[in-house]
Amino acid sequence: MDIINSYGFILIVVAAAVGFLMAWGIGANDVANAMGTSVGSKALTIKQAIFIAMIFEFAGAYLAGGEVTSTIRKGIIDSAFFINTPELLVFGMISALLAAGIWLAFASYLGWPVSTTHSIIGAIVGFAAVGVSSDAVEWAKVGGIVGSWVITPAISGFIAYLIFQSAQKLIFDTDNPFESAKRYVPFYMALAGFVMALVTIKKGLKHVGLEIPADQGYFIAIGIALLVGILGRLYIRRIKIDPKTKKEAQFANVEKVFAVLMIVTACCMAFAHGSNDVANAIGPLAAVVSIVQSGGEIGAKSALAWWILPLGGIGIVAGLALFGHRVIKTIGNGITHLTPSRGFAAELAAATTVVIASGSGLPISTTQTLVGAVLGVGMARGIAAINLSVVRNIVVSWVITLPAGAGLSIVFFFMIKGIFAS
């Protein structure tokens, strides 16, 4: 307690700095989830993608980042172990943010799409298990996270495979692809509208305080889907093309339609990502601020100080602007060759998996979900269409994320403890 009373202001300043670093890492690494496929398919240039992502990620983080956030992210550790020594939780959260932030910066520099959620969870598990007690860690939840490495990419890959194959058979493999597109693309648009509405309701609006009941959410999503489908049909019918035009030219026009659709889905994903994943940076920071301001009391929830959400939003935008292009290139160009229709299949599959996971309580990484979806699209064209060396590097980076975050966090925990407790 004496440490918190004596060094409270310094601890908050340090926590804010490392919280900003963590948010910077989220922007540098995770924003490729929303924009990578758009850039890879050439629906957007890298500069356009970064500019659009800046707007929607910041809007999601600032407007829908949450009035209240859990003190212990994802319930990974038991706060009962820290009641008598709250300063250890403060040291731990600072070390976890610093460790995860450094790991994300390193991974982003190398162009590795890793999970920001897994980075901070690994870091929290590290300091808690070694610095406090292994009993302080909810190991069953950690096991669920490890299981999600396989489950979520498999689900999104399978959905992406089905979406891409259906578009191939219904549109691209027909005698008149553009006429087929007029008939079927509005249904894809309606499906995208439905899924994106659900993602925004489940991952975005609930953080604003608009807690929409599940049944109402589905009705709203169905209404948006119908509206998007009708508008899509009107939009496509306005595109005039000579029926005798060669197939290659028709393909190009169909891809243009998918490109427009994909930009809309990317914006929705960026907003939902900003609203959801900013908690990886501000959750531990809010915990530190709450503990210091309450004189050492650990609450189940931490009300956010006014400056925490803007700090997270600005950090995400800064990381995106500086390093975002590296991971975007890996997802967009490194795994497989993407066209707008393939990128749309991957983006829609990833969003669908996010909805399924949030409804079932499955621990999920948006990064692994999207990489799985891109792999699914690649597999639809055969194993030769996939760059296996890039995939190998990505899988290795996933496996070492938890131990890397944990190892760094343990080192920083004992360093910070030594500085303040001596």
Short mmCIF file of C-alpha atoms in Angstrom, two decimals:
data_model
loop_
_atom_site.label_atom_id
_atom_site.label_comp_id
_atom_site.label_asym_id
_atom_site.label_seq_id
_atom_site.Cartn_x
_atom_site.Cartn_y
_atom_site.Cartn_z
CA MET A 1 0.00 0.00 0.00
CA ASP A 2 2.83 2.39 0.89
CA ILE A 3 4.28 1.94 -2.59
CA ILE A 4 0.95 2.86 -4.22
CA ASN A 5 0.51 5.91 -1.98
CA SER A 6 4.12 7.05 -2.46
CA TYR A 7 4.56 6.41 -6.19
CA GLY A 8 0.95 6.54 -7.43
CA PHE A 9 1.42 9.34 -9.97
CA ILE A 10 4.64 7.85 -11.35
CA LEU A 11 2.98 4.43 -11.71
CA ILE A 12 0.07 5.96 -13.67
CA VAL A 13 2.46 7.85 -15.99
CA VAL A 14 4.51 4.70 -16.63
CA ALA A 15 1.33 2.65 -17.19
CA ALA A 16 0.03 5.28 -19.65
CA ALA A 17 3.31 5.16 -21.60
CA VAL A 18 3.35 1.36 -21.89
CA GLY A 19 -0.41 1.35 -22.58
CA PHE A 20 0.26 3.67 -25.51
CA LEU A 21 3.04 1.30 -26.68
CA MET A 22 0.60 -1.63 -26.54
CA ALA A 23 -2.04 0.32 -28.50
CA TRP A 24 0.69 1.24 -31.01
CA GLY A 25 1.45 -2.48 -31.39
CA ILE A 26 -2.24 -3.25 -31.96
CA GLY A 27 -2.35 -0.65 -34.74
CA ALA A 28 0.88 -1.89 -36.30
CA ASN A 29 -0.13 -5.55 -36.31
CA ASP A 30 -3.87 -6.15 -36.03
CA VAL A 31 -5.25 -3.57 -38.45
CA ALA A 32 -4.14 -5.82 -41.32
CA ASN A 33 -7.12 -7.98 -40.30
CA ALA A 34 -9.47 -5.38 -41.74
CA MET A 35 -7.39 -3.98 -44.59
CA GLY A 36 -4.96 -6.70 -45.72
CA THR A 37 -7.31 -8.41 -48.17
CA SER A 38 -8.44 -5.07 -49.67
CA VAL A 39 -4.82 -4.11 -50.40
CA GLY A 40 -3.84 -7.58 -51.63
CA SER A 41 -6.74 -7.66 -54.10
CA LYS A 42 -5.91 -4.09 -55.24
CA ALA A 43 -9.37 -2.84 -54.22
CA LEU A 44 -7.42 -0.20 -52.25
CA THR A 45 -3.89 1.13 -52.38
CA ILE A 46 -1.84 0.80 -49.19
CA LYS A 47 -2.14 4.57 -48.55
CA GLN A 48 -5.92 4.52 -49.03
CA ALA A 49 -6.25 1.49 -46.73
CA ILE A 50 -4.19 3.12 -43.97
CA PHE A 51 -6.18 6.37 -44.24
CA ILE A 52 -9.57 4.58 -44.10
CA ALA A 53 -8.41 2.29 -41.28
CA MET A 54 -7.20 5.29 -39.27
CA ILE A 55 -10.70 6.80 -39.37
CA PHE A 56 -12.68 3.64 -38.58
CA GLU A 57 -10.24 2.12 -36.07
CA PHE A 58 -10.10 5.40 -34.11
CA ALA A 59 -13.89 5.79 -34.32
CA GLY A 60 -14.35 2.24 -33.02
CA ALA A 61 -11.80 2.66 -30.24
CA TYR A 62 -12.96 6.12 -29.11
CA LEU A 63 -16.72 5.97 -29.68
CA ALA A 64 -17.31 2.31 -28.84
CA GLY A 65 -14.28 1.28 -26.79
CA GLY A 66 -16.33 0.87 -23.64
CA GLU A 67 -17.33 2.92 -20.61
CA VAL A 68 -16.33 0.05 -18.35
CA THR A 69 -13.73 -2.63 -18.91
CA SER A 70 -12.82 -5.78 -17.02
CA THR A 71 -9.91 -5.26 -14.66
CA ILE A 72 -8.39 -8.62 -15.56
CA ARG A 73 -8.55 -9.10 -19.32
CA LYS A 74 -10.51 -12.25 -20.27
CA GLY A 75 -10.60 -13.41 -16.62
CA ILE A 76 -7.19 -15.02 -17.08
CA ILE A 77 -5.99 -14.46 -13.47
CA ASP A 78 -7.68 -14.54 -10.09
CA SER A 79 -7.58 -11.10 -8.44
CA ALA A 80 -8.05 -12.67 -4.98
CA PHE A 81 -4.30 -13.38 -4.94
CA PHE A 82 -3.55 -9.63 -5.05
CA ILE A 83 -5.93 -8.26 -2.40
CA ASN A 84 -3.21 -7.92 0.24
CA THR A 85 -0.50 -6.87 -2.24
CA PRO A 86 -2.23 -4.73 -4.90
CA GLU A 87 1.09 -3.19 -5.87
CA LEU A 88 2.08 -6.56 -7.40
CA LEU A 89 -0.94 -6.38 -9.72
CA VAL A 90 0.08 -2.84 -10.70
CA PHE A 91 3.66 -3.95 -11.41
CA GLY A 92 2.33 -6.97 -13.29
CA MET A 93 -0.03 -5.02 -15.53
CA ILE A 94 2.71 -2.51 -16.39
CA SER A 95 5.16 -5.31 -17.18
CA ALA A 96 2.50 -7.15 -19.23
CA LEU A 97 1.75 -4.06 -21.35
CA LEU A 98 5.47 -3.39 -21.89
CA ALA A 99 6.16 -7.04 -22.80
CA ALA A 100 3.22 -7.36 -25.20
CA GLY A 101 3.97 -3.97 -26.77
CA ILE A 102 7.61 -4.87 -27.46
CA TRP A 103 6.67 -8.30 -28.86
CA LEU A 104 4.07 -6.74 -31.19
CA ALA A 105 6.56 -4.12 -32.39
CA PHE A 106 9.11 -6.87 -33.14
CA ALA A 107 6.55 -9.08 -34.91
CA SER A 108 5.21 -6.13 -36.92
CA TYR A 109 8.72 -5.18 -38.03
CA LEU A 110 9.13 -8.70 -39.43
CA GLY A 111 5.64 -8.59 -41.00
CA TRP A 112 4.29 -11.40 -38.80
CA PRO A 113 0.52 -11.26 -38.17
CA VAL A 114 0.31 -12.37 -34.53
CA SER A 115 -2.56 -12.10 -32.07
CA THR A 116 -2.58 -8.98 -29.89
CA THR A 117 -5.04 -10.70 -27.55
CA HIS A 118 -2.72 -13.69 -27.12
CA SER A 119 0.26 -11.35 -26.64
CA ILE A 120 -1.29 -9.58 -23.64
CA ILE A 121 -2.74 -12.80 -22.22
CA GLY A 122 0.66 -14.53 -22.44
CA ALA A 123 2.24 -11.56 -20.68
CA ILE A 124 -0.36 -11.53 -17.89
CA VAL A 125 -0.03 -15.31 -17.40
CA GLY A 126 3.77 -14.96 -17.23
CA PHE A 127 4.01 -12.44 -14.42
CA ALA A 128 1.13 -14.02 -12.46
CA ALA A 129 2.43 -17.61 -12.63
CA VAL A 130 6.09 -16.86 -11.86
CA GLY A 131 5.91 -13.60 -9.94
CA VAL A 132 2.92 -14.44 -7.70
CA SER A 133 1.65 -18.06 -7.83
CA SER A 134 0.79 -20.59 -10.52
CA ASP A 135 -2.57 -20.96 -8.75
CA ALA A 136 -3.33 -17.33 -9.64
CA VAL A 137 -3.74 -18.34 -13.30
CA GLU A 138 -6.99 -19.76 -14.67
CA TRP A 139 -5.24 -22.52 -16.65
CA ALA A 140 -8.47 -23.88 -18.16
CA LYS A 141 -8.97 -20.56 -19.98
CA VAL A 142 -5.37 -20.62 -21.19
CA GLY A 143 -6.02 -24.12 -22.59
CA GLY A 144 -9.07 -22.79 -24.43
CA ILE A 145 -6.93 -20.10 -26.03
CA VAL A 146 -4.35 -22.63 -27.21
CA GLY A 147 -7.20 -24.74 -28.64
CA SER A 148 -8.45 -21.72 -30.57
CA TRP A 149 -5.18 -21.71 -32.58
CA VAL A 150 -6.60 -24.65 -34.49
CA ILE A 151 -10.37 -24.21 -34.18
CA THR A 152 -10.90 -20.61 -35.35
CA PRO A 153 -8.66 -20.69 -38.47
CA ALA A 154 -10.29 -24.02 -39.41
CA ILE A 155 -13.82 -22.60 -39.09
CA SER A 156 -13.04 -19.41 -41.02
CA GLY A 157 -11.04 -21.32 -43.65
CA PHE A 158 -13.94 -23.70 -44.26
CA ILE A 159 -16.48 -20.84 -44.53
CA ALA A 160 -14.18 -18.91 -46.93
CA TYR A 161 -13.73 -22.05 -49.04
CA LEU A 162 -17.53 -22.46 -49.34
CA ILE A 163 -18.15 -18.77 -50.16
CA PHE A 164 -15.42 -18.71 -52.80
CA GLN A 165 -16.49 -22.02 -54.39
CA SER A 166 -20.13 -20.88 -54.54
CA ALA A 167 -19.13 -17.63 -56.29
CA GLN A 168 -16.95 -19.62 -58.68
CA LYS A 169 -19.75 -21.99 -59.66
CA LEU A 170 -22.65 -19.51 -59.67
CA ILE A 171 -20.84 -16.60 -61.37
CA PHE A 172 -17.34 -17.12 -62.78
CA ASP A 173 -17.78 -20.56 -64.37
CA THR A 174 -20.98 -19.63 -66.25
CA ASP A 175 -21.31 -18.69 -69.92
CA ASN A 176 -22.26 -15.10 -69.08
CA PRO A 177 -20.52 -14.15 -65.80
CA PHE A 178 -21.90 -10.61 -65.64
CA GLU A 179 -25.53 -11.70 -66.06
CA SER A 180 -24.93 -14.31 -63.36
CA ALA A 181 -23.42 -11.60 -61.15
CA LYS A 182 -26.56 -9.48 -61.58
CA ARG A 183 -28.59 -12.40 -60.34
CA TYR A 184 -26.45 -13.62 -57.43
CA VAL A 185 -24.25 -10.76 -56.18
CA PRO A 186 -27.18 -9.03 -54.39
CA PHE A 187 -27.51 -12.18 -52.27
CA TYR A 188 -23.82 -11.96 -51.34
CA MET A 189 -24.34 -8.28 -50.55
CA ALA A 190 -27.32 -9.11 -48.32
CA LEU A 191 -25.29 -11.81 -46.53
CA ALA A 192 -22.45 -9.34 -46.02
CA GLY A 193 -24.90 -6.73 -44.70
CA PHE A 194 -26.35 -9.27 -42.25
CA VAL A 195 -22.97 -10.43 -40.93
CA MET A 196 -21.48 -6.92 -40.72
CA ALA A 197 -24.54 -5.63 -38.89
CA LEU A 198 -24.20 -8.46 -36.37
CA VAL A 199 -20.46 -7.80 -35.95
CA THR A 200 -21.12 -4.11 -35.31
CA ILE A 201 -23.97 -4.83 -32.87
CA LYS A 202 -22.10 -7.54 -30.97
CA LYS A 203 -18.58 -6.08 -31.06
CA GLY A 204 -19.16 -2.36 -31.38
CA LEU A 205 -22.47 -0.91 -30.20
CA LYS A 206 -22.58 -2.87 -26.93
CA HIS A 207 -19.52 -0.89 -25.81
CA VAL A 208 -21.33 2.41 -26.35
CA GLY A 209 -24.01 1.40 -23.88
CA LEU A 210 -26.46 0.34 -26.61
CA GLU A 211 -27.06 -3.16 -25.24
CA ILE A 212 -29.36 -4.57 -27.92
CA PRO A 213 -31.05 -7.88 -26.97
CA ALA A 214 -29.99 -10.83 -29.13
CA ASP A 215 -33.36 -11.32 -30.84
CA GLN A 216 -33.67 -7.60 -31.64
CA GLY A 217 -30.10 -7.62 -32.96
CA TYR A 218 -30.95 -10.38 -35.40
CA PHE A 219 -34.09 -8.56 -36.60
CA ILE A 220 -32.10 -5.36 -37.15
CA ALA A 221 -29.42 -7.33 -39.03
CA ILE A 222 -32.06 -8.99 -41.25
CA GLY A 223 -33.56 -5.57 -42.03
CA ILE A 224 -30.13 -4.18 -42.96
CA ALA A 225 -29.46 -7.29 -45.08
CA LEU A 226 -32.68 -6.79 -47.07
CA LEU A 227 -31.91 -3.11 -47.58
CA VAL A 228 -28.32 -3.81 -48.71
CA GLY A 229 -29.53 -6.57 -51.07
CA ILE A 230 -32.12 -4.28 -52.68
CA LEU A 231 -29.62 -1.40 -53.06
CA GLY A 232 -27.09 -3.87 -54.47
CA ARG A 233 -29.51 -5.09 -57.08
CA LEU A 234 -30.30 -1.51 -58.14
CA TYR A 235 -26.59 -0.65 -58.28
CA ILE A 236 -25.66 -3.65 -60.43
CA ARG A 237 -28.57 -3.14 -62.82
CA ARG A 238 -27.27 0.36 -63.57
CA ILE A 239 -23.97 -1.07 -64.87
CA LYS A 240 -24.33 -1.48 -68.61
CA ILE A 241 -22.20 -4.01 -70.46
CA ASP A 242 -22.43 -5.50 -73.95
CA PRO A 243 -23.61 -9.14 -73.59
CA LYS A 244 -21.15 -10.11 -76.35
CA THR A 245 -18.19 -8.77 -74.38
CA LYS A 246 -15.41 -11.32 -73.89
CA LYS A 247 -15.39 -13.28 -70.66
CA GLU A 248 -12.17 -11.62 -69.43
CA ALA A 249 -13.80 -8.17 -69.62
CA GLN A 250 -16.89 -9.49 -67.85
CA PHE A 251 -14.69 -10.93 -65.09
CA ALA A 252 -13.10 -7.50 -64.61
CA ASN A 253 -16.52 -5.85 -64.20
CA VAL A 254 -17.68 -8.50 -61.72
CA GLU A 255 -14.49 -8.01 -59.70
CA LYS A 256 -15.15 -4.26 -59.59
CA VAL A 257 -18.50 -4.94 -57.92
CA PHE A 258 -16.84 -7.20 -55.33
CA ALA A 259 -14.16 -4.53 -54.77
CA VAL A 260 -16.78 -1.94 -53.75
CA LEU A 261 -18.44 -4.46 -51.45
CA MET A 262 -15.12 -5.41 -49.91
CA ILE A 263 -14.23 -1.84 -48.98
CA VAL A 264 -17.51 -1.57 -47.05
CA THR A 265 -16.86 -4.83 -45.18
CA ALA A 266 -13.30 -3.69 -44.40
CA CYS A 267 -14.61 -0.44 -42.84
CA CYS A 268 -17.07 -2.39 -40.66
CA MET A 269 -14.33 -4.80 -39.57
CA ALA A 270 -12.01 -1.90 -38.73
CA PHE A 271 -14.70 -0.24 -36.58
CA ALA A 272 -15.53 -3.49 -34.77
CA HIS A 273 -11.83 -4.27 -34.28
CA GLY A 274 -11.09 -0.83 -32.84
CA SER A 275 -14.01 -1.09 -30.41
CA ASN A 276 -13.08 -4.59 -29.26
CA ASP A 277 -9.29 -4.91 -29.29
CA VAL A 278 -8.46 -1.50 -27.84
CA ALA A 279 -9.36 -3.20 -24.53
CA ASN A 280 -6.13 -5.21 -24.83
CA ALA A 281 -4.28 -1.94 -24.21
CA ILE A 282 -6.68 0.02 -22.02
CA GLY A 283 -7.90 -2.88 -19.84
CA PRO A 284 -4.61 -3.32 -17.93
CA LEU A 285 -4.06 0.46 -17.96
CA ALA A 286 -7.55 1.06 -16.50
CA ALA A 287 -6.76 -1.53 -13.81
CA VAL A 288 -3.60 0.33 -12.78
CA VAL A 289 -5.36 3.72 -12.69
CA SER A 290 -8.29 2.28 -10.72
CA ILE A 291 -6.05 0.57 -8.12
CA VAL A 292 -3.87 3.66 -7.62
CA GLN A 293 -6.80 6.09 -7.37
CA SER A 294 -8.67 3.85 -4.91
CA GLY A 295 -5.60 3.53 -2.68
CA GLY A 296 -5.06 -0.15 -3.43
CA GLU A 297 -8.59 -1.51 -3.75
CA ILE A 298 -9.08 -4.06 -6.57
CA GLY A 299 -12.53 -3.95 -8.18
CA ALA A 300 -14.07 -6.43 -10.60
CA LYS A 301 -14.68 -3.56 -13.03
CA SER A 302 -12.67 -0.40 -13.67
CA ALA A 303 -14.40 2.82 -14.72
CA LEU A 304 -12.34 4.51 -17.42
CA ALA A 305 -10.66 7.84 -16.79
CA TRP A 306 -11.56 10.34 -19.54
CA TRP A 307 -8.10 10.26 -21.13
CA ILE A 308 -7.65 6.47 -21.48
CA LEU A 309 -9.82 5.84 -24.57
CA PRO A 310 -8.29 8.70 -26.64
CA LEU A 311 -4.83 7.43 -25.64
CA GLY A 312 -5.72 3.96 -26.95
CA GLY A 313 -7.26 5.32 -30.15
CA ILE A 314 -4.30 7.60 -30.93
CA GLY A 315 -1.88 4.75 -30.18
CA ILE A 316 -3.64 2.44 -32.64
CA VAL A 317 -3.56 5.11 -35.36
CA ALA A 318 0.15 5.87 -34.73
CA GLY A 319 1.14 2.20 -34.97
CA LEU A 320 -0.93 1.75 -38.12
CA ALA A 321 0.64 4.79 -39.80
CA LEU A 322 4.23 3.76 -39.02
CA PHE A 323 4.34 -0.05 -39.28
CA GLY A 324 0.89 -1.11 -40.52
CA HIS A 325 1.99 -1.64 -44.13
CA ARG A 326 4.34 -4.52 -43.21
CA VAL A 327 1.69 -6.92 -41.88
CA ILE A 328 -0.88 -5.73 -44.46
CA LYS A 329 1.53 -6.89 -47.19
CA THR A 330 1.95 -10.31 -45.56
CA ILE A 331 -1.80 -10.96 -45.35
CA GLY A 332 -2.65 -9.29 -48.66
CA ASN A 333 0.17 -10.57 -50.86
CA GLY A 334 2.27 -13.12 -48.97
CA ILE A 335 -0.09 -16.05 -48.40
CA THR A 336 -1.87 -16.37 -51.76
CA HIS A 337 -2.83 -14.23 -54.75
CA LEU A 338 -6.05 -12.35 -54.00
CA THR A 339 -8.66 -10.80 -56.30
CA PRO A 340 -11.59 -8.73 -54.95
CA SER A 341 -13.93 -11.75 -55.05
CA ARG A 342 -11.41 -13.92 -53.18
CA GLY A 343 -10.68 -11.15 -50.69
CA PHE A 344 -14.40 -10.63 -50.14
CA ALA A 345 -14.84 -14.36 -49.44
CA ALA A 346 -12.04 -14.22 -46.87
CA GLU A 347 -13.29 -11.01 -45.21
CA LEU A 348 -16.88 -12.25 -45.00
CA ALA A 349 -15.76 -15.64 -43.65
CA ALA A 350 -13.66 -13.95 -40.96
CA ALA A 351 -16.58 -11.71 -39.93
CA THR A 352 -18.94 -14.73 -39.85
CA THR A 353 -16.50 -16.61 -37.62
CA VAL A 354 -16.28 -13.62 -35.26
CA VAL A 355 -20.09 -13.66 -34.95
CA ILE A 356 -20.14 -17.43 -34.32
CA ALA A 357 -17.36 -17.17 -31.75
CA SER A 358 -18.86 -14.24 -29.84
CA GLY A 359 -22.19 -16.06 -29.72
CA SER A 360 -20.67 -19.30 -28.41
CA GLY A 361 -18.07 -17.78 -26.07
CA LEU A 362 -15.19 -19.29 -28.07
CA PRO A 363 -11.88 -17.48 -27.38
CA ILE A 364 -10.89 -15.93 -30.69
CA SER A 365 -8.06 -14.11 -32.38
CA THR A 366 -9.15 -11.92 -35.29
CA THR A 367 -5.68 -12.34 -36.81
CA GLN A 368 -5.83 -16.13 -36.82
CA THR A 369 -9.41 -16.00 -38.08
CA LEU A 370 -8.50 -13.90 -41.11
CA VAL A 371 -5.33 -15.85 -41.91
CA GLY A 372 -7.42 -19.04 -41.80
CA ALA A 373 -9.95 -17.46 -44.18
CA VAL A 374 -7.24 -16.40 -46.65
CA LEU A 375 -5.82 -19.94 -46.48
CA GLY A 376 -9.30 -21.32 -47.19
CA VAL A 377 -9.56 -19.20 -50.34
CA GLY A 378 -6.08 -20.34 -51.38
CA MET A 379 -6.95 -24.01 -50.78
CA ALA A 380 -9.96 -23.64 -53.06
CA ARG A 381 -7.45 -23.08 -55.88
CA GLY A 382 -5.16 -25.93 -54.80
CA ILE A 383 -2.17 -26.21 -52.45
CA ALA A 384 0.14 -24.80 -55.15
CA ALA A 385 -1.65 -21.43 -54.83
CA ILE A 386 -0.40 -21.05 -51.23
CA ASN A 387 3.04 -19.75 -50.24
CA LEU A 388 3.88 -22.45 -47.68
CA SER A 389 7.04 -20.74 -46.39
CA VAL A 390 5.03 -17.64 -45.41
CA VAL A 391 2.38 -19.84 -43.77
CA ARG A 392 5.09 -21.70 -41.85
CA ASN A 393 6.52 -18.42 -40.49
CA ILE A 394 3.04 -17.27 -39.46
CA VAL A 395 2.26 -20.51 -37.60
CA VAL A 396 5.63 -20.40 -35.80
CA SER A 397 4.96 -16.79 -34.76
CA TRP A 398 1.57 -17.84 -33.34
CA VAL A 399 3.12 -20.66 -31.29
CA ILE A 400 5.83 -18.45 -29.77
CA THR A 401 3.54 -15.48 -29.03
CA LEU A 402 2.32 -16.76 -25.63
CA PRO A 403 5.78 -17.82 -24.33
CA ALA A 404 7.43 -14.67 -25.78
CA GLY A 405 4.94 -12.41 -24.02
CA ALA A 406 5.24 -14.46 -20.82
CA GLY A 407 9.06 -14.48 -20.82
CA LEU A 408 9.41 -10.74 -21.39
CA SER A 409 6.72 -10.01 -18.81
CA ILE A 410 8.50 -12.08 -16.12
CA VAL A 411 11.78 -10.19 -16.70
CA PHE A 412 10.08 -6.77 -16.61
CA PHE A 413 8.00 -7.72 -13.54
CA PHE A 414 11.05 -8.48 -11.42
CA MET A 415 12.86 -5.38 -12.75
CA ILE A 416 9.94 -3.06 -11.89
CA LYS A 417 9.40 -4.78 -8.53
CA GLY A 418 13.10 -4.33 -7.76
CA ILE A 419 13.01 -0.61 -8.67
CA PHE A 420 9.92 0.31 -6.62
CA ALA A 421 10.14 -2.19 -3.76
CA SER A 422 13.80 -1.61 -2.90
#
